[in-house]
Amino acid sequence: MIKSTDVFYSSDYTQLTRDELINKVQSQMSEIRFKHVLGVEEVAVELAQLYNVSIEAASIAALTHDYAKERNPQEMQDLIISESLDLDLLQYGSEIWHGPVGAILVKKELRIEDEEIVNAIRYHTVGSPKMGLLEQIIYVADYVEPSRDFPGVDEARKLAKSDLAQAVAFETKHTLQYLISKQREIYPKAIETYNTWVAKN
Ligand SMILES: [Fe+2]
Ligand SMILES: [Fe+2]
């Protein structure tokens, strides 16, 4: 098994080396969030090998998934409007904005254009009815990386390695259950994710 720290970047996805990308990502966030990002990369690179996905793409998507998380909400709001993203986003909490906004900023500022990587960033917050393996890996790795600690995290970690789609379903169901228990608003696209990955038909 190749470790995240040993992933070599070929220039298929970025002209940057892993160290250069790490420096750019680190400059965008607090120490604690940067540690989370490295944890997501560690898990994503492991899952990529289990599910036969490019470890390079998994490393890049993981390192950049929270690139926009600490941007000023006003800047994110302006981008949602100027880039014609889903205007519904503005009705819901700003925590979900950094997925779609991050997809735009990673393209613009880091010149990472690969559609699967960009979509993995875009969908990591609320998922999507259609998610390929890389998108599923980032969605799940974000939830189970080593510094996460919540009831059920061990089961989620096991599922991630045994059945990725089940892990997506577990995460989606538990996140919605949590939001409902707190009487929080639910972004409609999160319900579409639930209907596809969790609900029985
Ligand atoms: Fe995030
Ligand atoms: Fe994250």
Short mmCIF file of N, CA and C in Angstrom, two decimals, residues 70-182:
data_model
loop_
_atom_site.label_atom_id
_atom_site.label_comp_id
_atom_site.label_asym_id
_atom_site.label_seq_id
_atom_site.Cartn_x
_atom_site.Cartn_y
_atom_site.Cartn_z
N GLU A 70 -12.26 28.54 4.44
CA GLU A 70 -12.07 29.70 5.32
C GLU A 70 -12.14 31.02 4.56
N ARG A 71 -12.67 30.98 3.32
CA ARG A 71 -12.88 32.24 2.60
C ARG A 71 -13.98 33.04 3.29
N ASN A 72 -13.87 34.34 3.13
CA ASN A 72 -14.86 35.26 3.64
C ASN A 72 -16.24 34.96 3.00
N PRO A 73 -17.30 34.83 3.82
CA PRO A 73 -18.62 34.50 3.27
C PRO A 73 -19.10 35.48 2.20
N GLN A 74 -18.71 36.76 2.35
CA GLN A 74 -19.13 37.74 1.33
C GLN A 74 -18.50 37.41 -0.03
N GLU A 75 -17.22 37.02 -0.02
CA GLU A 75 -16.54 36.65 -1.26
C GLU A 75 -17.22 35.41 -1.86
N MET A 76 -17.58 34.46 -1.00
CA MET A 76 -18.24 33.24 -1.50
C MET A 76 -19.60 33.57 -2.09
N GLN A 77 -20.33 34.43 -1.41
CA GLN A 77 -21.65 34.84 -1.89
C GLN A 77 -21.53 35.53 -3.26
N ASP A 78 -20.54 36.42 -3.39
CA ASP A 78 -20.33 37.10 -4.67
C ASP A 78 -20.03 36.10 -5.79
N LEU A 79 -19.22 35.07 -5.46
CA LEU A 79 -18.88 34.07 -6.47
C LEU A 79 -20.08 33.21 -6.87
N ILE A 80 -20.93 32.90 -5.89
CA ILE A 80 -22.13 32.11 -6.19
C ILE A 80 -22.97 32.85 -7.23
N ILE A 81 -23.04 34.18 -7.08
CA ILE A 81 -23.83 34.98 -8.02
C ILE A 81 -23.09 35.15 -9.35
N SER A 82 -21.81 35.55 -9.29
CA SER A 82 -21.10 35.86 -10.55
C SER A 82 -20.83 34.61 -11.37
N GLU A 83 -20.71 33.45 -10.73
CA GLU A 83 -20.44 32.21 -11.46
C GLU A 83 -21.72 31.43 -11.77
N SER A 84 -22.87 32.06 -11.50
CA SER A 84 -24.18 31.42 -11.75
C SER A 84 -24.28 30.03 -11.12
N LEU A 85 -23.80 29.91 -9.88
CA LEU A 85 -24.03 28.65 -9.15
C LEU A 85 -25.49 28.64 -8.68
N ASP A 86 -25.90 27.51 -8.11
CA ASP A 86 -27.28 27.37 -7.63
C ASP A 86 -27.60 28.47 -6.60
N LEU A 87 -28.51 29.39 -6.95
CA LEU A 87 -28.79 30.52 -6.06
C LEU A 87 -29.50 30.07 -4.77
N ASP A 88 -30.08 28.88 -4.81
CA ASP A 88 -30.65 28.27 -3.60
C ASP A 88 -29.64 28.18 -2.46
N LEU A 89 -28.36 28.05 -2.85
CA LEU A 89 -27.31 27.94 -1.82
C LEU A 89 -27.41 29.08 -0.81
N LEU A 90 -27.78 30.27 -1.32
CA LEU A 90 -27.78 31.46 -0.47
C LEU A 90 -28.84 31.41 0.63
N GLN A 91 -29.83 30.54 0.44
CA GLN A 91 -30.90 30.39 1.44
C GLN A 91 -30.48 29.48 2.59
N TYR A 92 -29.37 28.78 2.41
CA TYR A 92 -28.95 27.81 3.42
C TYR A 92 -27.63 28.24 4.02
N GLY A 93 -27.20 27.59 5.08
CA GLY A 93 -26.00 28.02 5.80
C GLY A 93 -24.76 28.07 4.93
N SER A 94 -23.86 28.98 5.28
CA SER A 94 -22.66 29.17 4.46
C SER A 94 -21.70 27.98 4.55
N GLU A 95 -21.91 27.05 5.50
CA GLU A 95 -21.00 25.89 5.59
C GLU A 95 -21.01 25.05 4.32
N ILE A 96 -22.14 25.04 3.61
CA ILE A 96 -22.19 24.19 2.41
C ILE A 96 -21.64 24.90 1.16
N TRP A 97 -21.34 26.18 1.26
CA TRP A 97 -20.91 26.93 0.07
C TRP A 97 -19.51 26.55 -0.40
N HIS A 98 -18.65 26.12 0.53
CA HIS A 98 -17.24 25.95 0.16
C HIS A 98 -17.01 24.78 -0.80
N GLY A 99 -18.02 23.88 -0.96
CA GLY A 99 -17.88 22.83 -1.97
C GLY A 99 -17.94 23.41 -3.37
N PRO A 100 -19.11 23.93 -3.79
CA PRO A 100 -19.22 24.52 -5.12
C PRO A 100 -18.28 25.71 -5.34
N VAL A 101 -18.09 26.54 -4.32
CA VAL A 101 -17.18 27.69 -4.48
C VAL A 101 -15.73 27.19 -4.59
N GLY A 102 -15.39 26.19 -3.80
CA GLY A 102 -14.04 25.61 -3.88
C GLY A 102 -13.74 25.06 -5.26
N ALA A 103 -14.75 24.42 -5.88
CA ALA A 103 -14.55 23.88 -7.23
C ALA A 103 -14.13 24.99 -8.19
N ILE A 104 -14.77 26.16 -8.07
CA ILE A 104 -14.44 27.31 -8.93
C ILE A 104 -13.04 27.84 -8.62
N LEU A 105 -12.74 28.00 -7.33
CA LEU A 105 -11.47 28.63 -6.94
C LEU A 105 -10.27 27.73 -7.22
N VAL A 106 -10.45 26.43 -7.07
CA VAL A 106 -9.34 25.50 -7.34
C VAL A 106 -9.01 25.53 -8.84
N LYS A 107 -10.04 25.64 -9.68
CA LYS A 107 -9.80 25.80 -11.12
C LYS A 107 -9.08 27.10 -11.41
N LYS A 108 -9.61 28.20 -10.89
CA LYS A 108 -9.09 29.54 -11.19
C LYS A 108 -7.71 29.77 -10.62
N GLU A 109 -7.51 29.41 -9.35
CA GLU A 109 -6.28 29.82 -8.65
C GLU A 109 -5.20 28.75 -8.69
N LEU A 110 -5.61 27.49 -8.78
CA LEU A 110 -4.60 26.41 -8.78
C LEU A 110 -4.47 25.75 -10.15
N ARG A 111 -5.35 26.15 -11.06
CA ARG A 111 -5.32 25.61 -12.44
C ARG A 111 -5.49 24.09 -12.46
N ILE A 112 -6.27 23.57 -11.55
CA ILE A 112 -6.60 22.14 -11.56
C ILE A 112 -7.96 22.02 -12.24
N GLU A 113 -8.00 21.33 -13.37
CA GLU A 113 -9.19 21.36 -14.24
C GLU A 113 -9.86 20.01 -14.39
N ASP A 114 -9.21 18.94 -13.93
CA ASP A 114 -9.77 17.60 -14.13
C ASP A 114 -11.20 17.55 -13.57
N GLU A 115 -12.16 17.15 -14.42
CA GLU A 115 -13.58 17.21 -14.03
C GLU A 115 -13.89 16.34 -12.81
N GLU A 116 -13.26 15.17 -12.71
CA GLU A 116 -13.55 14.30 -11.56
C GLU A 116 -13.03 14.91 -10.26
N ILE A 117 -11.85 15.49 -10.34
CA ILE A 117 -11.30 16.15 -9.15
C ILE A 117 -12.18 17.34 -8.76
N VAL A 118 -12.53 18.15 -9.76
CA VAL A 118 -13.33 19.34 -9.48
C VAL A 118 -14.71 18.95 -8.93
N ASN A 119 -15.29 17.91 -9.49
CA ASN A 119 -16.60 17.46 -8.97
C ASN A 119 -16.49 16.87 -7.58
N ALA A 120 -15.39 16.21 -7.29
CA ALA A 120 -15.20 15.68 -5.93
C ALA A 120 -15.18 16.83 -4.92
N ILE A 121 -14.54 17.94 -5.29
CA ILE A 121 -14.54 19.13 -4.42
C ILE A 121 -15.97 19.69 -4.33
N ARG A 122 -16.60 19.83 -5.51
CA ARG A 122 -17.94 20.43 -5.58
C ARG A 122 -18.95 19.69 -4.69
N TYR A 123 -18.92 18.37 -4.72
CA TYR A 123 -19.97 17.59 -4.07
C TYR A 123 -19.62 17.11 -2.67
N HIS A 124 -18.43 17.45 -2.14
CA HIS A 124 -18.06 16.81 -0.87
C HIS A 124 -18.94 17.26 0.29
N THR A 125 -19.60 18.40 0.17
CA THR A 125 -20.40 18.87 1.31
C THR A 125 -21.77 18.22 1.39
N VAL A 126 -22.49 18.12 0.28
CA VAL A 126 -23.85 17.57 0.34
C VAL A 126 -24.05 16.37 -0.57
N GLY A 127 -22.99 15.90 -1.18
CA GLY A 127 -23.11 14.75 -2.07
C GLY A 127 -23.88 15.11 -3.33
N SER A 128 -24.22 14.10 -4.09
CA SER A 128 -24.95 14.29 -5.34
C SER A 128 -25.54 12.93 -5.71
N PRO A 129 -26.69 12.95 -6.42
CA PRO A 129 -27.25 11.66 -6.84
C PRO A 129 -26.25 10.85 -7.66
N LYS A 130 -25.49 11.55 -8.50
CA LYS A 130 -24.49 10.85 -9.31
C LYS A 130 -23.11 11.18 -8.78
N MET A 131 -22.46 10.18 -8.21
CA MET A 131 -21.07 10.37 -7.79
C MET A 131 -20.25 9.18 -8.25
N GLY A 132 -19.19 9.46 -9.00
CA GLY A 132 -18.27 8.40 -9.40
C GLY A 132 -17.39 8.01 -8.22
N LEU A 133 -16.48 7.07 -8.45
CA LEU A 133 -15.67 6.54 -7.35
C LEU A 133 -14.85 7.62 -6.65
N LEU A 134 -14.22 8.50 -7.43
CA LEU A 134 -13.39 9.52 -6.77
C LEU A 134 -14.26 10.44 -5.91
N GLU A 135 -15.42 10.81 -6.42
CA GLU A 135 -16.32 11.67 -5.64
C GLU A 135 -16.78 10.96 -4.36
N GLN A 136 -17.09 9.68 -4.47
CA GLN A 136 -17.49 8.91 -3.28
C GLN A 136 -16.33 8.83 -2.28
N ILE A 137 -15.12 8.64 -2.79
CA ILE A 137 -13.95 8.50 -1.91
C ILE A 137 -13.73 9.77 -1.10
N ILE A 138 -13.82 10.92 -1.75
CA ILE A 138 -13.58 12.19 -1.03
C ILE A 138 -14.72 12.46 -0.04
N TYR A 139 -15.94 12.21 -0.47
CA TYR A 139 -17.12 12.38 0.41
C TYR A 139 -16.94 11.55 1.69
N VAL A 140 -16.53 10.30 1.53
CA VAL A 140 -16.39 9.39 2.67
C VAL A 140 -15.11 9.69 3.47
N ALA A 141 -14.01 9.93 2.80
CA ALA A 141 -12.74 10.18 3.51
C ALA A 141 -12.87 11.41 4.40
N ASP A 142 -13.62 12.41 3.94
CA ASP A 142 -13.85 13.63 4.72
C ASP A 142 -14.55 13.29 6.05
N TYR A 143 -15.37 12.26 6.03
CA TYR A 143 -16.20 11.87 7.17
C TYR A 143 -15.45 10.98 8.15
N VAL A 144 -14.50 10.19 7.67
CA VAL A 144 -13.89 9.17 8.54
C VAL A 144 -12.40 9.39 8.80
N GLU A 145 -11.84 10.52 8.33
CA GLU A 145 -10.38 10.69 8.50
C GLU A 145 -10.01 10.55 9.98
N PRO A 146 -8.73 10.24 10.27
CA PRO A 146 -8.35 9.81 11.61
C PRO A 146 -8.73 10.75 12.75
N SER A 147 -8.82 12.07 12.51
CA SER A 147 -9.14 12.95 13.65
C SER A 147 -10.65 13.07 13.91
N ARG A 148 -11.48 12.45 13.07
CA ARG A 148 -12.92 12.47 13.32
C ARG A 148 -13.26 11.57 14.50
N ASP A 149 -14.18 12.03 15.33
CA ASP A 149 -14.60 11.24 16.48
C ASP A 149 -16.07 11.52 16.76
N PHE A 150 -16.92 10.56 16.44
CA PHE A 150 -18.35 10.69 16.73
C PHE A 150 -18.93 9.28 16.82
N PRO A 151 -20.10 9.14 17.45
CA PRO A 151 -20.69 7.80 17.54
C PRO A 151 -20.94 7.25 16.14
N GLY A 152 -20.43 6.08 15.86
CA GLY A 152 -20.63 5.48 14.54
C GLY A 152 -19.43 5.61 13.62
N VAL A 153 -18.41 6.35 14.05
CA VAL A 153 -17.28 6.56 13.13
C VAL A 153 -16.55 5.25 12.81
N ASP A 154 -16.50 4.34 13.80
CA ASP A 154 -15.81 3.06 13.54
C ASP A 154 -16.55 2.23 12.50
N GLU A 155 -17.88 2.23 12.59
CA GLU A 155 -18.67 1.50 11.59
C GLU A 155 -18.47 2.13 10.21
N ALA A 156 -18.48 3.46 10.17
CA ALA A 156 -18.27 4.16 8.89
C ALA A 156 -16.90 3.83 8.31
N ARG A 157 -15.89 3.75 9.17
CA ARG A 157 -14.52 3.42 8.70
C ARG A 157 -14.48 2.01 8.11
N LYS A 158 -15.17 1.08 8.78
CA LYS A 158 -15.20 -0.30 8.29
C LYS A 158 -15.90 -0.37 6.94
N LEU A 159 -17.06 0.29 6.86
CA LEU A 159 -17.82 0.28 5.61
C LEU A 159 -17.02 0.90 4.47
N ALA A 160 -16.26 1.95 4.76
CA ALA A 160 -15.48 2.62 3.72
C ALA A 160 -14.58 1.63 3.02
N LYS A 161 -14.01 0.70 3.79
CA LYS A 161 -13.07 -0.26 3.21
C LYS A 161 -13.77 -1.46 2.58
N SER A 162 -14.99 -1.77 3.05
CA SER A 162 -15.64 -2.99 2.55
C SER A 162 -16.64 -2.72 1.44
N ASP A 163 -17.31 -1.55 1.48
CA ASP A 163 -18.36 -1.26 0.50
C ASP A 163 -18.56 0.25 0.43
N LEU A 164 -17.91 0.87 -0.54
CA LEU A 164 -17.88 2.33 -0.61
C LEU A 164 -19.28 2.94 -0.72
N ALA A 165 -20.15 2.34 -1.54
CA ALA A 165 -21.50 2.88 -1.71
C ALA A 165 -22.29 2.81 -0.40
N GLN A 166 -22.08 1.74 0.35
CA GLN A 166 -22.72 1.63 1.67
C GLN A 166 -22.20 2.70 2.62
N ALA A 167 -20.93 3.02 2.50
CA ALA A 167 -20.36 4.07 3.34
C ALA A 167 -20.96 5.43 2.98
N VAL A 168 -21.17 5.68 1.69
CA VAL A 168 -21.84 6.91 1.25
C VAL A 168 -23.24 6.97 1.85
N ALA A 169 -23.95 5.85 1.79
CA ALA A 169 -25.32 5.79 2.32
C ALA A 169 -25.32 6.03 3.82
N PHE A 170 -24.41 5.40 4.53
CA PHE A 170 -24.32 5.54 6.00
C PHE A 170 -24.11 7.01 6.38
N GLU A 171 -23.14 7.62 5.71
CA GLU A 171 -22.81 9.03 6.00
C GLU A 171 -24.00 9.94 5.70
N THR A 172 -24.63 9.73 4.55
CA THR A 172 -25.74 10.58 4.13
C THR A 172 -26.90 10.47 5.13
N LYS A 173 -27.22 9.23 5.50
CA LYS A 173 -28.32 8.99 6.43
C LYS A 173 -28.04 9.61 7.80
N HIS A 174 -26.81 9.41 8.31
CA HIS A 174 -26.50 9.93 9.64
C HIS A 174 -26.42 11.44 9.65
N THR A 175 -25.93 12.04 8.57
CA THR A 175 -25.87 13.49 8.51
C THR A 175 -27.28 14.08 8.50
N LEU A 176 -28.17 13.50 7.70
CA LEU A 176 -29.55 14.00 7.66
C LEU A 176 -30.25 13.79 9.00
N GLN A 177 -30.03 12.62 9.61
CA GLN A 177 -30.63 12.36 10.92
C GLN A 177 -30.18 13.41 11.94
N TYR A 178 -28.89 13.74 11.87
CA TYR A 178 -28.34 14.75 12.79
C TYR A 178 -29.01 16.10 12.57
N LEU A 179 -29.11 16.51 11.30
CA LEU A 179 -29.70 17.82 11.00
C LEU A 179 -31.16 17.87 11.45
N ILE A 180 -31.87 16.77 11.22
CA ILE A 180 -33.28 16.71 11.62
C ILE A 180 -33.39 16.77 13.14
N SER A 181 -32.51 16.05 13.85
CA SER A 181 -32.58 16.04 15.32
C SER A 181 -32.33 17.44 15.88
N LYS A 182 -31.58 18.26 15.14
CA LYS A 182 -31.31 19.63 15.59
C LYS A 182 -32.28 20.63 14.98
#
